[in-house]
mmCIF file of C-alpha atoms (C1' of nucleotides) in Angstrom:
data_model
loop_
_atom_site.group_PDB
_atom_site.id
_atom_site.type_symbol
_atom_site.label_atom_id
_atom_site.label_comp_id
_atom_site.label_asym_id
_atom_site.label_seq_id
_atom_site.Cartn_x
_atom_site.Cartn_y
_atom_site.Cartn_z
ATOM 1 C CA UNK A 14 6.033 -18.585 5.873
ATOM 2 C CA UNK A 15 6.916 -16.608 8.914
ATOM 3 C CA UNK A 16 6.772 -19.627 11.191
ATOM 4 C CA UNK A 17 9.636 -21.270 9.318
ATOM 5 C CA UNK A 18 11.815 -18.263 9.924
ATOM 6 C CA UNK A 19 10.886 -18.177 13.575
ATOM 7 C CA UNK A 20 11.694 -21.834 13.960
ATOM 8 C CA UNK A 21 14.980 -21.553 12.095
ATOM 9 C CA UNK A 22 16.063 -18.638 14.271
ATOM 10 C CA UNK A 23 15.063 -20.453 17.404
ATOM 11 C CA UNK A 24 17.041 -23.518 16.410
ATOM 12 C CA UNK A 25 20.038 -21.499 15.268
ATOM 13 C CA UNK A 26 20.140 -19.658 18.547
ATOM 14 C CA UNK A 27 20.414 -22.912 20.420
ATOM 15 C CA UNK A 28 22.904 -24.573 18.126
ATOM 16 C CA UNK A 29 20.285 -26.968 16.829
ATOM 17 C CA UNK A 30 19.783 -27.987 13.258
ATOM 18 C CA UNK A 31 16.919 -27.562 10.849
ATOM 19 C CA UNK A 32 16.318 -31.026 9.500
ATOM 20 C CA UNK A 33 13.870 -32.375 6.931
ATOM 21 C CA UNK A 34 11.968 -34.063 9.716
ATOM 22 C CA UNK A 35 11.591 -30.908 11.756
ATOM 23 C CA UNK A 36 10.505 -29.001 8.702
ATOM 24 C CA UNK A 37 7.964 -31.691 7.904
ATOM 25 C CA UNK A 38 6.483 -31.563 11.378
ATOM 26 C CA UNK A 39 6.266 -27.808 11.381
ATOM 27 C CA UNK A 40 4.613 -27.574 8.011
ATOM 28 C CA UNK A 41 2.195 -30.327 8.894
ATOM 29 C CA UNK A 42 1.252 -28.499 12.085
ATOM 30 C CA UNK A 43 0.535 -25.413 10.030
ATOM 31 C CA UNK A 44 -1.232 -27.248 7.227
ATOM 32 C CA UNK A 45 -4.541 -27.277 9.042
ATOM 33 C CA UNK A 46 -6.344 -25.301 11.667
ATOM 34 C CA UNK A 47 -7.764 -26.362 14.940
ATOM 35 C CA UNK A 48 -6.585 -28.547 17.747
ATOM 36 C CA UNK A 49 -4.702 -31.783 17.465
ATOM 37 C CA UNK A 50 -3.247 -34.675 19.373
ATOM 38 C CA UNK A 51 0.323 -35.821 18.754
ATOM 39 C CA UNK A 52 -0.777 -39.187 17.400
ATOM 40 C CA UNK A 53 -3.097 -37.510 14.941
ATOM 41 C CA UNK A 54 -0.268 -35.316 13.787
ATOM 42 C CA UNK A 55 1.938 -38.359 13.398
ATOM 43 C CA UNK A 56 -0.657 -40.158 11.314
ATOM 44 C CA UNK A 57 -1.032 -37.134 9.060
ATOM 45 C CA UNK A 58 2.707 -37.003 8.543
ATOM 46 C CA UNK A 59 2.846 -40.683 7.675
ATOM 47 C CA UNK A 60 0.101 -40.063 5.162
ATOM 48 C CA UNK A 61 1.831 -37.072 3.629
ATOM 49 C CA UNK A 62 4.782 -37.206 1.254
ATOM 50 C CA UNK A 63 7.372 -36.384 3.874
ATOM 51 C CA UNK A 64 8.157 -38.591 6.784
ATOM 52 C CA UNK A 65 9.246 -38.425 10.390
ATOM 53 C CA UNK A 66 9.239 -41.091 13.047
ATOM 54 C CA UNK A 67 6.972 -40.957 16.060
ATOM 55 C CA UNK A 68 9.976 -40.059 18.197
ATOM 56 C CA UNK A 69 10.816 -37.139 15.945
ATOM 57 C CA UNK A 70 7.259 -35.909 15.936
ATOM 58 C CA UNK A 71 7.204 -35.821 19.721
ATOM 59 C CA UNK A 72 10.663 -34.311 19.942
ATOM 60 C CA UNK A 73 9.846 -31.623 17.429
ATOM 61 C CA UNK A 74 6.566 -30.850 19.118
ATOM 62 C CA UNK A 75 8.453 -30.090 22.319
ATOM 63 C CA UNK A 76 10.717 -27.712 20.446
ATOM 64 C CA UNK A 77 7.768 -25.988 18.841
ATOM 65 C CA UNK A 78 6.171 -25.487 22.225
ATOM 66 C CA UNK A 79 9.438 -24.181 23.589
ATOM 67 C CA UNK A 80 9.740 -21.560 20.878
ATOM 68 C CA UNK A 81 6.120 -20.549 21.136
ATOM 69 C CA UNK A 82 4.862 -21.709 17.763
ATOM 70 C CA UNK A 83 2.680 -24.365 19.340
ATOM 71 C CA UNK A 84 0.848 -24.373 22.597
ATOM 72 C CA UNK A 85 -0.524 -27.145 24.734
ATOM 73 C CA UNK A 86 -4.186 -26.388 25.105
ATOM 74 C CA UNK A 87 -5.221 -28.985 27.631
ATOM 75 C CA UNK A 88 -4.902 -32.591 28.629
ATOM 76 C CA UNK A 89 -7.687 -35.054 28.215
ATOM 77 C CA UNK A 90 -7.795 -38.477 29.792
ATOM 78 C CA UNK A 91 -6.081 -39.667 26.662
ATOM 79 C CA UNK A 92 -3.281 -37.189 26.323
ATOM 80 C CA UNK A 93 -2.231 -33.736 25.290
ATOM 81 C CA UNK A 94 -4.048 -31.468 22.907
ATOM 82 C CA UNK A 95 -2.110 -28.799 21.030
ATOM 83 C CA UNK A 96 -2.762 -25.916 18.695
ATOM 84 C CA UNK A 97 -0.501 -23.829 16.556
ATOM 85 C CA UNK A 98 -0.241 -20.249 17.655
ATOM 86 C CA UNK A 99 1.394 -18.205 14.958
ATOM 87 C CA UNK A 100 -1.169 -15.779 13.640
ATOM 88 C CA UNK A 101 -3.475 -16.634 16.507
ATOM 89 C CA UNK A 102 -3.676 -14.277 19.389
ATOM 90 C CA UNK A 103 -4.084 -15.503 22.935
ATOM 91 C CA UNK A 104 -7.439 -16.963 23.826
ATOM 92 C CA UNK A 105 -9.049 -19.399 26.219
ATOM 93 C CA UNK A 106 -11.318 -22.378 25.723
ATOM 94 C CA UNK A 107 -14.762 -23.702 26.389
ATOM 95 C CA UNK A 108 -15.040 -27.446 26.077
ATOM 96 C CA UNK A 109 -18.343 -29.218 25.598
ATOM 97 C CA UNK A 110 -18.700 -32.165 27.942
ATOM 98 C CA UNK A 111 -21.075 -33.864 25.540
ATOM 99 C CA UNK A 112 -19.544 -33.609 22.084
ATOM 100 C CA UNK A 113 -16.034 -32.489 22.971
ATOM 101 C CA UNK A 114 -16.171 -29.394 20.812
ATOM 102 C CA UNK A 115 -13.622 -26.757 21.710
ATOM 103 C CA UNK A 116 -14.721 -23.161 21.391
ATOM 104 C CA UNK A 117 -12.192 -20.365 21.602
ATOM 105 C CA UNK A 118 -12.826 -17.023 23.186
ATOM 106 C CA UNK A 119 -10.922 -13.995 24.325
ATOM 107 C CA UNK A 120 -11.761 -11.710 27.195
ATOM 108 C CA UNK A 121 -9.927 -8.516 27.885
ATOM 109 C CA UNK A 122 -11.416 -8.489 31.369
ATOM 110 C CA UNK A 123 -9.858 -11.853 32.071
ATOM 111 C CA UNK A 124 -6.433 -10.590 31.082
ATOM 112 C CA UNK A 125 -6.735 -7.733 33.509
ATOM 113 C CA UNK A 126 -8.077 -10.034 36.162
ATOM 114 C CA UNK A 127 -5.021 -12.234 35.935
ATOM 115 C CA UNK A 128 -2.756 -9.281 36.663
ATOM 116 C CA UNK A 129 -4.892 -8.248 39.593
ATOM 117 C CA UNK A 130 -4.930 -11.706 41.095
ATOM 118 C CA UNK A 131 -1.201 -12.168 40.671
ATOM 119 C CA UNK A 132 -0.404 -8.891 42.302
ATOM 120 C CA UNK A 133 -2.605 -9.670 45.232
ATOM 121 C CA UNK A 134 -0.746 -12.948 45.769
ATOM 122 C CA UNK A 135 2.793 -11.811 45.072
ATOM 123 C CA UNK A 136 2.895 -14.126 42.116
ATOM 124 C CA UNK A 137 4.563 -13.344 38.822
ATOM 125 C CA UNK A 138 2.118 -14.685 36.301
ATOM 126 C CA UNK A 139 3.512 -15.577 32.919
ATOM 127 C CA UNK A 140 0.511 -17.272 31.402
ATOM 128 C CA UNK A 141 -2.925 -18.528 32.212
ATOM 129 C CA UNK A 142 -5.458 -20.925 30.868
ATOM 130 C CA UNK A 143 -9.122 -20.669 31.620
ATOM 131 C CA UNK A 144 -11.108 -23.705 30.693
ATOM 132 C CA UNK A 145 -14.858 -23.551 30.956
ATOM 133 C CA UNK A 146 -16.733 -26.815 30.765
ATOM 134 C CA UNK A 147 -20.375 -27.317 30.065
ATOM 135 C CA UNK A 148 -22.677 -27.775 27.098
ATOM 136 C CA UNK A 149 -22.343 -26.095 23.764
ATOM 137 C CA UNK A 150 -25.205 -24.625 21.794
ATOM 138 C CA UNK A 151 -25.853 -27.861 19.927
ATOM 139 C CA UNK A 152 -25.784 -30.073 22.997
ATOM 140 C CA UNK A 153 -27.890 -28.161 25.430
ATOM 141 C CA UNK A 154 -31.079 -29.977 26.268
ATOM 142 C CA UNK B 24 -18.362 -37.006 58.964
ATOM 143 C CA UNK B 25 -20.617 -35.461 56.426
ATOM 144 C CA UNK B 26 -18.610 -36.779 53.522
ATOM 145 C CA UNK B 27 -19.345 -40.367 54.525
ATOM 146 C CA UNK B 28 -23.038 -39.679 54.422
ATOM 147 C CA UNK B 29 -22.766 -38.000 51.064
ATOM 148 C CA UNK B 30 -20.841 -40.929 49.665
ATOM 149 C CA UNK B 31 -23.226 -43.486 51.140
ATOM 150 C CA UNK B 32 -26.203 -41.711 49.648
ATOM 151 C CA UNK B 33 -24.515 -41.401 46.305
ATOM 152 C CA UNK B 34 -23.703 -45.093 46.224
ATOM 153 C CA UNK B 35 -27.129 -46.119 47.474
ATOM 154 C CA UNK B 36 -28.793 -44.070 44.785
ATOM 155 C CA UNK B 37 -26.892 -45.969 42.116
ATOM 156 C CA UNK B 38 -27.310 -49.431 43.588
ATOM 157 C CA UNK B 39 -23.633 -49.556 44.529
ATOM 158 C CA UNK B 40 -22.234 -50.861 47.780
ATOM 159 C CA UNK B 41 -20.302 -49.219 50.544
ATOM 160 C CA UNK B 42 -17.340 -51.515 51.047
ATOM 161 C CA UNK B 43 -14.438 -51.423 53.482
ATOM 162 C CA UNK B 44 -12.148 -50.511 50.635
ATOM 163 C CA UNK B 45 -14.258 -47.590 49.509
ATOM 164 C CA UNK B 46 -14.559 -46.375 53.058
ATOM 165 C CA UNK B 47 -10.811 -46.642 53.478
ATOM 166 C CA UNK B 48 -10.134 -44.609 50.370
ATOM 167 C CA UNK B 49 -12.600 -41.926 51.342
ATOM 168 C CA UNK B 50 -11.295 -41.543 54.856
ATOM 169 C CA UNK B 51 -7.719 -41.497 53.633
ATOM 170 C CA UNK B 52 -8.595 -38.763 51.150
ATOM 171 C CA UNK B 53 -10.055 -36.734 53.986
ATOM 172 C CA UNK B 54 -7.272 -37.521 56.439
ATOM 173 C CA UNK B 55 -5.033 -34.769 55.118
ATOM 174 C CA UNK B 56 -5.334 -31.513 53.311
ATOM 175 C CA UNK B 57 -3.842 -30.374 50.106
ATOM 176 C CA UNK B 58 -3.404 -31.895 46.714
ATOM 177 C CA UNK B 59 -2.493 -35.464 45.930
ATOM 178 C CA UNK B 60 -1.692 -37.910 43.200
ATOM 179 C CA UNK B 61 -3.400 -41.298 43.046
ATOM 180 C CA UNK B 62 -0.175 -43.188 43.665
ATOM 181 C CA UNK B 63 0.544 -41.105 46.731
ATOM 182 C CA UNK B 64 -2.928 -41.876 48.020
ATOM 183 C CA UNK B 65 -2.363 -45.551 47.354
ATOM 184 C CA UNK B 66 0.922 -45.539 49.240
ATOM 185 C CA UNK B 67 -0.732 -43.845 52.215
ATOM 186 C CA UNK B 68 -3.457 -46.455 52.248
ATOM 187 C CA UNK B 69 -0.941 -49.265 52.171
ATOM 188 C CA UNK B 70 0.799 -47.646 55.094
ATOM 189 C CA UNK B 71 -2.396 -47.218 57.084
ATOM 190 C CA UNK B 72 -4.203 -49.956 58.938
ATOM 191 C CA UNK B 73 -6.825 -50.497 56.267
ATOM 192 C CA UNK B 74 -6.083 -51.750 52.810
ATOM 193 C CA UNK B 75 -7.276 -51.451 49.263
ATOM 194 C CA UNK B 76 -5.620 -52.498 46.052
ATOM 195 C CA UNK B 77 -4.353 -50.038 43.527
ATOM 196 C CA UNK B 78 -7.283 -50.907 41.289
ATOM 197 C CA UNK B 79 -9.739 -50.135 44.048
ATOM 198 C CA UNK B 80 -8.065 -46.855 44.821
ATOM 199 C CA UNK B 81 -8.383 -45.742 41.233
ATOM 200 C CA UNK B 82 -11.917 -47.042 40.920
ATOM 201 C CA UNK B 83 -13.004 -45.346 44.116
ATOM 202 C CA UNK B 84 -11.358 -42.114 43.127
ATOM 203 C CA UNK B 85 -13.516 -42.035 40.009
ATOM 204 C CA UNK B 86 -16.605 -42.485 42.105
ATOM 205 C CA UNK B 87 -15.562 -39.725 44.463
ATOM 206 C CA UNK B 88 -15.066 -37.374 41.562
ATOM 207 C CA UNK B 89 -18.418 -38.390 40.151
ATOM 208 C CA UNK B 90 -20.221 -37.554 43.365
ATOM 209 C CA UNK B 91 -18.358 -34.309 43.834
ATOM 210 C CA UNK B 92 -16.351 -35.136 46.943
ATOM 211 C CA UNK B 93 -13.094 -35.010 45.040
ATOM 212 C CA UNK B 94 -12.051 -32.883 42.167
ATOM 213 C CA UNK B 95 -9.335 -33.223 39.609
ATOM 214 C CA UNK B 96 -7.247 -30.109 39.902
ATOM 215 C CA UNK B 97 -4.949 -30.496 36.951
ATOM 216 C CA UNK B 98 -2.827 -32.914 35.022
ATOM 217 C CA UNK B 99 0.901 -32.820 35.097
ATOM 218 C CA UNK B 100 3.158 -34.661 32.706
ATOM 219 C CA UNK B 101 3.122 -37.458 35.248
ATOM 220 C CA UNK B 102 -0.563 -37.800 35.909
ATOM 221 C CA UNK B 103 -3.604 -36.418 37.628
ATOM 222 C CA UNK B 104 -3.642 -34.255 40.704
ATOM 223 C CA UNK B 105 -6.714 -34.265 42.929
ATOM 224 C CA UNK B 106 -8.049 -32.500 45.980
ATOM 225 C CA UNK B 107 -10.957 -33.217 48.259
ATOM 226 C CA UNK B 108 -13.705 -30.671 48.077
ATOM 227 C CA UNK B 109 -16.053 -31.131 50.988
ATOM 228 C CA UNK B 110 -15.730 -28.125 53.242
ATOM 229 C CA UNK B 111 -13.755 -26.328 50.583
ATOM 230 C CA UNK B 112 -15.451 -23.752 48.493
ATOM 231 C CA UNK B 113 -14.645 -23.337 44.834
ATOM 232 C CA UNK B 114 -11.297 -21.818 44.011
ATOM 233 C CA UNK B 115 -8.722 -21.693 41.256
ATOM 234 C CA UNK B 116 -4.990 -22.303 41.187
ATOM 235 C CA UNK B 117 -1.665 -20.669 40.592
ATOM 236 C CA UNK B 118 1.145 -23.101 39.907
ATOM 237 C CA UNK B 119 4.781 -22.171 40.248
ATOM 238 C CA UNK B 120 6.799 -23.285 37.244
ATOM 239 C CA UNK B 121 9.935 -23.471 39.351
ATOM 240 C CA UNK B 122 9.034 -25.270 42.550
ATOM 241 C CA UNK B 123 5.625 -26.664 41.626
ATOM 242 C CA UNK B 124 3.854 -25.067 44.545
ATOM 243 C CA UNK B 125 0.116 -24.796 44.119
ATOM 244 C CA UNK B 126 -1.529 -21.689 45.514
ATOM 245 C CA UNK B 127 -5.288 -21.460 45.783
ATOM 246 C CA UNK B 128 -7.279 -18.335 45.246
ATOM 247 C CA UNK B 129 -10.842 -17.267 44.763
ATOM 248 C CA UNK B 130 -12.108 -14.364 42.724
ATOM 249 C CA UNK B 131 -15.689 -13.259 42.722
ATOM 250 C CA UNK B 132 -15.013 -11.285 39.578
ATOM 251 C CA UNK B 133 -13.909 -14.414 37.814
ATOM 252 C CA UNK B 134 -17.138 -16.169 38.718
ATOM 253 C CA UNK B 135 -19.149 -13.363 37.202
ATOM 254 C CA UNK B 136 -16.900 -13.277 34.198
ATOM 255 C CA UNK B 137 -17.569 -16.925 33.483
ATOM 256 C CA UNK B 138 -21.308 -16.278 33.346
ATOM 257 C CA UNK B 139 -20.798 -13.329 31.066
ATOM 258 C CA UNK B 140 -18.569 -15.239 28.688
ATOM 259 C CA UNK B 141 -20.909 -18.206 28.554
ATOM 260 C CA UNK B 142 -23.903 -16.098 27.811
ATOM 261 C CA UNK B 143 -22.106 -14.321 25.008
ATOM 262 C CA UNK B 144 -21.265 -17.676 23.415
ATOM 263 C CA UNK B 145 -24.542 -19.514 24.016
ATOM 264 C CA UNK B 146 -22.695 -21.963 26.202
ATOM 265 C CA UNK B 147 -24.072 -23.464 29.374
ATOM 266 C CA UNK B 148 -21.109 -23.391 31.696
ATOM 267 C CA UNK B 149 -21.115 -25.872 34.528
ATOM 268 C CA UNK B 150 -17.627 -25.365 35.843
ATOM 269 C CA UNK B 151 -14.393 -23.643 35.106
ATOM 270 C CA UNK B 152 -10.765 -23.915 36.014
ATOM 271 C CA UNK B 153 -8.369 -21.036 35.775
ATOM 272 C CA UNK B 154 -4.762 -21.999 36.044
ATOM 273 C CA UNK B 155 -2.187 -19.259 36.258
ATOM 274 C CA UNK B 156 1.420 -20.248 35.766
ATOM 275 C CA UNK B 157 4.476 -18.268 36.708
ATOM 276 C CA UNK B 158 6.772 -17.820 39.672
ATOM 277 C CA UNK B 159 5.750 -17.819 43.282
ATOM 278 C CA UNK B 160 7.019 -15.399 45.890
ATOM 279 C CA UNK B 161 9.895 -17.655 46.878
ATOM 280 C CA UNK B 162 11.015 -18.364 43.337
ATOM 281 C CA UNK B 163 10.958 -14.962 41.798
ATOM 282 C CA UNK B 164 14.379 -13.734 40.854
ATOM 283 C "C1'" DA C 5 -29.385 -67.017 57.043
ATOM 284 C "C1'" DT C 6 -29.705 -66.809 52.113
ATOM 285 C "C1'" DC C 7 -28.953 -65.314 47.602
ATOM 286 C "C1'" DT C 8 -27.560 -62.388 43.923
ATOM 287 C "C1'" DA C 9 -25.422 -58.678 42.039
ATOM 288 C "C1'" DA C 10 -21.634 -55.857 43.054
ATOM 289 C "C1'" DT C 11 -16.838 -55.762 44.352
ATOM 290 C "C1'" DT C 12 -12.257 -57.130 45.114
ATOM 291 C "C1'" DG C 13 -7.269 -58.218 44.095
ATOM 292 C "C1'" DC C 14 -4.110 -59.710 41.081
ATOM 293 C "C1'" DA C 15 -1.785 -59.743 37.083
ATOM 294 C "C1'" DA C 16 -2.057 -58.843 32.393
ATOM 295 C "C1'" DT C 17 -2.891 -55.106 29.355
ATOM 296 C "C1'" DT C 18 -3.171 -50.596 27.224
ATOM 297 C "C1'" DA C 19 -1.539 -46.395 25.590
ATOM 298 C "C1'" DA C 20 1.022 -42.034 25.719
ATOM 299 C "C1'" DG C 21 5.246 -40.662 25.715
ATOM 300 C "C1'" DT C 22 10.454 -41.240 26.441
ATOM 301 C "C1'" DC C 23 14.883 -43.279 25.845
ATOM 302 C "C1'" DT C 24 18.942 -45.772 23.766
ATOM 303 C "C1'" DC C 25 22.229 -46.089 20.385
ATOM 304 C "C1'" DA C 26 24.230 -47.156 15.898
ATOM 305 C "C1'" DA C 27 23.826 -45.037 11.580
ATOM 306 C "C1'" DT C 28 23.005 -40.770 9.273
ATOM 307 C "C1'" DT C 29 22.793 -35.882 8.377
ATOM 308 C "C1'" DT C 30 23.557 -30.938 9.061
ATOM 309 C "C1'" DC C 31 26.380 -27.055 8.548
ATOM 310 C "C1'" DA C 32 30.415 -24.118 9.935
ATOM 311 C "C1'" DG C 33 34.923 -23.727 8.535
ATOM 312 C "C1'" DT C 34 37.932 -24.262 4.907
ATOM 313 C "C1'" DA D 3 32.276 -28.303 -2.839
ATOM 314 C "C1'" DC D 4 34.735 -31.024 1.004
ATOM 315 C "C1'" DT D 5 35.450 -32.269 5.750
ATOM 316 C "C1'" DG D 6 34.608 -33.381 10.441
ATOM 317 C "C1'" DA D 7 32.459 -32.584 14.771
ATOM 318 C "C1'" DA D 8 28.225 -32.415 16.746
ATOM 319 C "C1'" DA D 9 23.428 -32.984 16.338
ATOM 320 C "C1'" DT D 10 19.699 -35.905 14.727
ATOM 321 C "C1'" DT D 11 17.251 -39.806 13.228
ATOM 322 C "C1'" DG D 12 14.467 -44.248 13.405
ATOM 323 C "C1'" DA D 13 13.281 -48.519 15.423
ATOM 324 C "C1'" DG D 14 11.967 -50.653 19.019
ATOM 325 C "C1'" DA D 15 12.623 -51.385 23.935
ATOM 326 C "C1'" DC D 16 11.129 -49.217 27.928
ATOM 327 C "C1'" DT D 17 8.481 -46.491 31.468
ATOM 328 C "C1'" DT D 18 4.689 -45.264 33.961
ATOM 329 C "C1'" DA D 19 -0.157 -44.099 34.909
ATOM 330 C "C1'" DA D 20 -4.207 -46.090 34.582
ATOM 331 C "C1'" DT D 21 -7.639 -49.782 33.037
ATOM 332 C "C1'" DT D 22 -9.438 -54.329 32.526
ATOM 333 C "C1'" DG D 23 -10.760 -59.445 32.855
ATOM 334 C "C1'" DC D 24 -11.877 -62.803 35.814
ATOM 335 C "C1'" DA D 25 -12.329 -66.091 39.689
ATOM 336 C "C1'" DA D 26 -13.096 -65.575 44.423
ATOM 337 C "C1'" DT D 27 -15.324 -62.753 47.852
ATOM 338 C "C1'" DT D 28 -18.697 -59.703 50.082
ATOM 339 C "C1'" DA D 29 -22.568 -56.389 50.957
ATOM 340 C "C1'" DG D 30 -27.001 -55.961 52.031
ATOM 341 C "C1'" DA D 31 -32.000 -56.604 50.629
ATOM 342 C "C1'" DT D 32 -35.445 -60.061 51.561
#
DNA sequence: ATCTAATTGCAATTAAGTCTCAATTTCAGT
DNA sequence: ACTGAAATTGAGACTTAATTGCAATTAGAT
């Protein structure tokens, strides 16, 4: 698993340690696809063989975001939503206001547009997130 | 003030009442420009002649969002950030990771792109928010 | 002016996420 | 494999934004 190596290198480079708990969180994150909330992740970990406290789950999640293996997709009224990123190229999201479904898409034009907009505003863009809200195929009237 | 009329009509249409507190919140929201957090709004209201409890501020803010006079710009780790929208056309945001400055921009191309993307995915887009993160002019190295 | 449903303020509550710290564990050096 | 310094853990207390329940109050239609 490439993501383990990435994580180990990241930790090593910062003088941090690869613990059972961190390994458990990482492998749980990569054990399923799609988006997740921290509490959901925590409940999955409790249910799995391994274990990690809530504090460790949150702490590890921050590290995973920092090293780029996990990304915060958006915030709902409830809290953060994440996704793992290794093996997934950059994309943006459409979120259905009715059923909450999250649809991913990628647009080359959008990538170019970001550069254009940044240049025009003397801004050094490092990332963007486009979130389109509306109704998905199933929920349109 | 057009926004008062809009709010009054909105409330009337739902059988809700236009109270002093709601009026106070609305006029405070429109008394300055730029982005704000609910707690900042609440502190301004306490400082002004009128008054409204924290609960009323939050409750009114929801109503203002519902009727389109206020929009939630983004969520930080701390909480929501809003802006008033009457007299402001649609725009998106660049947020500086260093100093937190929020820069507004509008791109016609982006508007068209949204329609294109939605069509391609059988999604009925009602709104979008593009957030570009990076370093502003002042904070670039 | 009256009446009823909506609204208010307060304080209690919720919930996500963070922090503290004693006990434990990792791992580099031997 | 052993050791020790430094990092990490778990449990629960804590923080902070935001919501809620309820008795008292108020808007506004009639």
